[in-house]
Amino acid sequence: MKPVLYSYRRCPYAMRARMALRYAGIEVEIREISLKDKPRHILQCSPKGTVPVLVLHDGTVVDESLDIMEWALAQHDPDGWRRDIGLAMPLITENDGSFKRALDRYKYAVRFPEQPAETYRKEGERFLATLEARLSGHRYLLGDVLHQADVAIFPFVRQFSMVDADWFAASAYPALRSWLHGLVDSELFTGAMQKYPAWVESPEPGNQLA
Ligand SMILES: N[C@@H](CCC(=O)N[C@@H](CS)C(=O)NCC(=O)O)C(=O)O
């Protein structure tokens, strides 16, 4: 029996998990869910109700995207995505913390009217500038070989770039742009973005029509 991955195609956390699983060559049953109508089983496995959630055949539940990446890489990590984790972790932490916060405010600026969208964009740009500096000397964030950090971070930068594509195309981050385009065009990403119909949960035994 394959492990089950509850997923949502456009979720950046789910993207990083799906990419790590593909890279590690682990086949999973992807269950595409609606965030507005979550299946009972995902909530039974992980009451916090976020995707991605990986359920292993022995019932073990892994319900944080970075833990799913870690689990996948512990099974198989052919290119050493976990090297220099001491350098990678602060970047990933900043991505998931202050950058994600700025991204949400920039993307949904109408819901955060305290500041104009440009202010939130400027907050996010602090992280973009850090990435640009790293990418100016290397193809990827930790050198010339793809790393867990690239895969963990780029789905969020992709979202940021799409809020105002014209602004991003003219922005002061050329190395970041070519890094992003390379990852978006990669087989690893396109393969992980395959479309699945929404997973339909079978009815609870008690609710079944006779
Ligand atoms: N820290 C979690 C965050 C996951 C997360 O927030 N996912 C979003 C979708 S992108 C979600 O499921 N939100 C719940 C909802 O919208 O109901 C992780 O890394 O897995």
Short mmCIF file of C-alpha atoms and ligand atoms in Angstrom, two decimals:
data_model
loop_
_atom_site.label_atom_id
_atom_site.label_comp_id
_atom_site.label_asym_id
_atom_site.label_seq_id
_atom_site.Cartn_x
_atom_site.Cartn_y
_atom_site.Cartn_z
CA MET A 1 0.00 0.00 0.00
CA LYS A 2 1.37 3.40 -0.96
CA PRO A 3 1.59 6.20 1.62
CA VAL A 4 -1.23 8.73 1.22
CA LEU A 5 -0.49 12.41 0.71
CA TYR A 6 -3.35 14.81 1.35
CA SER A 7 -2.51 17.73 -0.85
CA TYR A 8 -3.74 20.90 -2.45
CA ARG A 9 -2.17 21.56 -5.81
CA ARG A 10 -1.61 25.31 -5.41
CA CYS A 11 -0.40 25.22 -1.81
CA PRO A 12 3.31 26.12 -1.64
CA TYR A 13 3.82 23.89 1.42
CA ALA A 14 2.30 20.97 -0.46
CA MET A 15 4.47 21.76 -3.51
CA ARG A 16 7.68 21.40 -1.51
CA ALA A 17 6.47 18.14 -0.02
CA ARG A 18 5.42 16.69 -3.40
CA MET A 19 8.75 17.69 -4.95
CA ALA A 20 10.78 16.07 -2.16
CA LEU A 21 8.75 12.87 -2.45
CA ARG A 22 9.30 12.78 -6.23
CA TYR A 23 13.01 13.48 -5.87
CA ALA A 24 13.31 10.65 -3.36
CA GLY A 25 11.44 8.36 -5.76
CA ILE A 26 8.66 7.64 -3.29
CA GLU A 27 5.34 6.82 -4.84
CA VAL A 28 2.39 8.17 -2.93
CA GLU A 29 -1.34 8.24 -3.47
CA ILE A 30 -2.10 11.93 -3.88
CA ARG A 31 -5.48 12.92 -2.53
CA GLU A 32 -6.32 16.39 -3.80
CA ILE A 33 -8.63 18.02 -1.29
CA SER A 34 -10.78 21.11 -1.10
CA LEU A 35 -9.63 23.38 1.72
CA LYS A 36 -13.25 24.50 2.13
CA ASP A 37 -14.58 20.98 2.54
CA LYS A 38 -11.89 18.86 4.13
CA PRO A 39 -12.39 15.11 4.18
CA ARG A 40 -13.08 13.57 7.60
CA HIS A 41 -10.03 11.34 7.32
CA ILE A 42 -7.50 14.18 7.04
CA LEU A 43 -9.00 15.79 10.15
CA GLN A 44 -8.97 12.49 12.01
CA CYS A 45 -5.28 12.09 11.15
CA SER A 46 -4.35 15.73 11.76
CA PRO A 47 -6.95 17.88 13.54
CA LYS A 48 -5.09 21.12 12.73
CA GLY A 49 -6.48 20.75 9.22
CA THR A 50 -3.59 21.95 7.07
CA VAL A 51 -2.09 20.36 3.98
CA PRO A 52 0.17 18.60 3.24
CA VAL A 53 -0.40 15.54 5.42
CA LEU A 54 1.41 12.28 4.79
CA VAL A 55 -0.09 9.09 6.21
CA LEU A 56 2.21 6.07 6.17
CA HIS A 57 0.97 2.50 5.89
CA ASP A 58 1.60 1.88 9.60
CA GLY A 59 -0.66 4.84 10.44
CA THR A 60 2.17 7.28 11.20
CA VAL A 61 1.07 10.82 10.38
CA VAL A 62 3.51 13.52 9.22
CA ASP A 63 1.65 16.81 9.04
CA GLU A 64 4.28 19.51 8.57
CA SER A 65 5.72 20.09 5.11
CA LEU A 66 9.33 20.32 6.32
CA ASP A 67 8.91 17.05 8.24
CA ILE A 68 7.55 15.40 5.08
CA MET A 69 10.60 16.63 3.16
CA GLU A 70 12.83 15.34 5.94
CA TRP A 71 11.06 11.95 5.95
CA ALA A 72 11.41 11.65 2.15
CA LEU A 73 15.09 12.61 2.19
CA ALA A 74 15.80 10.15 4.99
CA GLN A 75 14.54 7.40 2.63
CA HIS A 76 16.62 8.52 -0.35
CA ASP A 77 18.71 11.62 -0.97
CA PRO A 78 20.81 10.94 -4.08
CA ASP A 79 22.14 14.49 -4.58
CA GLY A 80 22.67 15.39 -0.92
CA TRP A 81 19.84 17.88 -0.51
CA ARG A 82 20.44 17.83 3.22
CA ARG A 83 24.05 19.01 3.17
CA ASP A 84 24.90 22.23 5.04
CA ILE A 85 21.60 22.17 6.86
CA GLY A 86 23.00 24.66 9.39
CA LEU A 87 23.21 27.25 6.59
CA ALA A 88 19.91 26.25 5.03
CA MET A 89 17.70 26.27 8.11
CA PRO A 90 17.92 30.01 8.88
CA LEU A 91 16.88 30.76 5.28
CA ILE A 92 13.94 28.36 5.42
CA THR A 93 12.92 29.74 8.81
CA GLU A 94 12.97 33.29 7.46
CA ASN A 95 10.96 32.15 4.44
CA ASP A 96 8.30 30.47 6.56
CA GLY A 97 8.22 33.34 9.05
CA SER A 98 8.68 36.98 8.09
CA PHE A 99 8.66 36.42 4.32
CA LYS A 100 5.43 34.39 4.36
CA ARG A 101 3.85 37.04 6.56
CA ALA A 102 4.83 39.80 4.10
CA LEU A 103 3.71 37.63 1.16
CA ASP A 104 0.24 37.13 2.64
CA ARG A 105 -0.15 40.85 3.27
CA TYR A 106 1.15 41.81 -0.18
CA LYS A 107 -1.03 39.22 -1.91
CA TYR A 108 -4.17 40.04 0.04
CA ALA A 109 -3.43 43.74 0.61
CA VAL A 110 -7.15 44.63 0.59
CA ARG A 111 -7.55 42.55 3.75
CA PHE A 112 -4.71 44.47 5.43
CA PRO A 113 -5.64 48.10 4.72
CA GLU A 114 -3.34 49.45 7.49
CA GLN A 115 -0.58 49.77 4.87
CA PRO A 116 -0.49 50.00 1.07
CA ALA A 117 0.56 46.88 -0.87
CA GLU A 118 3.94 48.47 -1.69
CA THR A 119 4.82 48.56 2.00
CA TYR A 120 4.22 44.82 2.31
CA ARG A 121 6.15 44.26 -0.90
CA LYS A 122 9.10 46.20 0.53
CA GLU A 123 9.00 43.99 3.64
CA GLY A 124 9.17 40.90 1.41
CA GLU A 125 11.97 42.41 -0.63
CA ARG A 126 14.32 42.16 2.34
CA PHE A 127 14.23 38.39 1.86
CA LEU A 128 14.42 38.67 -1.94
CA ALA A 129 17.60 40.73 -1.54
CA THR A 130 19.12 38.07 0.72
CA LEU A 131 18.34 35.40 -1.88
CA GLU A 132 19.66 37.57 -4.72
CA ALA A 133 22.98 37.98 -2.90
CA ARG A 134 23.29 34.21 -2.45
CA LEU A 135 22.36 33.53 -6.07
CA SER A 136 24.71 36.10 -7.54
CA GLY A 137 27.67 33.78 -7.05
CA HIS A 138 25.96 30.40 -7.47
CA ARG A 139 23.26 28.69 -9.44
CA TYR A 140 21.39 27.63 -6.29
CA LEU A 141 21.05 28.95 -2.77
CA LEU A 142 23.76 26.77 -1.26
CA GLY A 143 26.05 26.28 -4.22
CA ASP A 144 25.79 24.92 -7.72
CA VAL A 145 23.72 21.87 -6.89
CA LEU A 146 20.01 21.97 -6.07
CA HIS A 147 19.35 21.87 -2.33
CA GLN A 148 16.40 21.27 -0.05
CA ALA A 149 16.42 25.02 0.68
CA ASP A 150 15.76 25.89 -2.99
CA VAL A 151 12.80 23.55 -3.14
CA ALA A 152 11.44 24.63 0.24
CA ILE A 153 11.63 28.33 -0.60
CA PHE A 154 10.92 28.80 -4.29
CA PRO A 155 7.15 28.05 -4.24
CA PHE A 156 6.75 31.09 -1.97
CA VAL A 157 8.95 33.32 -4.15
CA ARG A 158 6.89 32.13 -7.12
CA GLN A 159 3.71 33.33 -5.41
CA PHE A 160 5.37 36.63 -4.56
CA SER A 161 6.47 37.08 -8.19
CA MET A 162 2.94 36.45 -9.45
CA VAL A 163 1.27 39.19 -7.38
CA ASP A 164 2.58 41.77 -9.87
CA ALA A 165 4.45 39.98 -12.64
CA ASP A 166 5.40 43.25 -14.39
CA TRP A 167 6.95 44.62 -11.25
CA PHE A 168 8.88 41.40 -10.66
CA ALA A 169 10.11 41.26 -14.28
CA ALA A 170 11.60 44.75 -13.91
CA SER A 171 12.82 44.35 -10.32
CA ALA A 172 16.40 44.47 -9.13
CA TYR A 173 16.65 40.69 -8.73
CA PRO A 174 17.97 39.20 -12.00
CA ALA A 175 19.70 36.20 -10.42
CA LEU A 176 16.56 35.42 -8.43
CA ARG A 177 14.47 35.61 -11.61
CA SER A 178 16.62 33.15 -13.50
CA TRP A 179 16.73 30.79 -10.46
CA LEU A 180 12.94 30.97 -10.24
CA HIS A 181 12.41 30.40 -13.98
CA GLY A 182 14.78 27.42 -13.94
CA LEU A 183 12.89 25.81 -11.07
CA VAL A 184 9.46 26.54 -12.52
CA ASP A 185 10.53 24.91 -15.81
CA SER A 186 12.15 21.91 -14.12
CA GLU A 187 10.78 18.42 -14.60
CA LEU A 188 10.73 18.09 -10.83
CA PHE A 189 8.27 20.96 -10.50
CA THR A 190 6.13 20.30 -13.58
CA GLY A 191 5.84 16.66 -12.53
CA ALA A 192 4.77 17.71 -9.04
CA MET A 193 2.12 20.04 -10.50
CA GLN A 194 0.17 17.29 -12.25
CA LYS A 195 -3.57 17.81 -11.87
CA TYR A 196 -5.69 15.36 -9.92
CA PRO A 197 -9.47 15.38 -9.61
CA ALA A 198 -10.68 16.14 -6.09
CA TRP A 199 -10.51 13.00 -3.97
CA VAL A 200 -13.92 11.68 -3.02
CA GLU A 201 -14.17 10.14 0.41
CA SER A 202 -16.39 7.11 0.75
CA PRO A 203 -19.35 7.83 3.07
CA GLU A 204 -19.19 6.91 6.76
CA PRO A 205 -20.62 3.39 7.20
CA GLY A 206 -23.47 4.75 9.35
CA ASN A 207 -24.40 7.32 6.70
CA GLN A 208 -24.65 4.90 3.84
CA LEU A 209 -28.02 4.54 2.23
CA ALA A 210 -29.46 1.10 2.71
N1 LIG B 1 3.20 24.74 8.75
C1 LIG B 1 2.35 24.02 7.80
C2 LIG B 1 1.55 25.05 7.02
C3 LIG B 1 0.65 24.41 5.97
C4 LIG B 1 -0.46 25.36 5.53
O1 LIG B 1 -0.69 26.42 6.16
N2 LIG B 1 -1.16 25.00 4.46
C5 LIG B 1 -2.33 25.78 4.06
C6 LIG B 1 -2.59 25.73 2.57
S1 LIG B 1 -1.32 26.55 1.64
C7 LIG B 1 -3.55 25.19 4.72
O2 LIG B 1 -3.72 23.99 4.71
N3 LIG B 1 -4.40 26.03 5.30
C8 LIG B 1 -5.62 25.54 5.93
C9 LIG B 1 -6.86 26.10 5.37
O3 LIG B 1 -6.78 26.95 4.44
O4 LIG B 1 -7.92 25.71 5.82
C10 LIG B 1 3.25 23.17 6.91
O5 LIG B 1 4.42 23.54 6.71
O6 LIG B 1 2.81 22.10 6.45
#
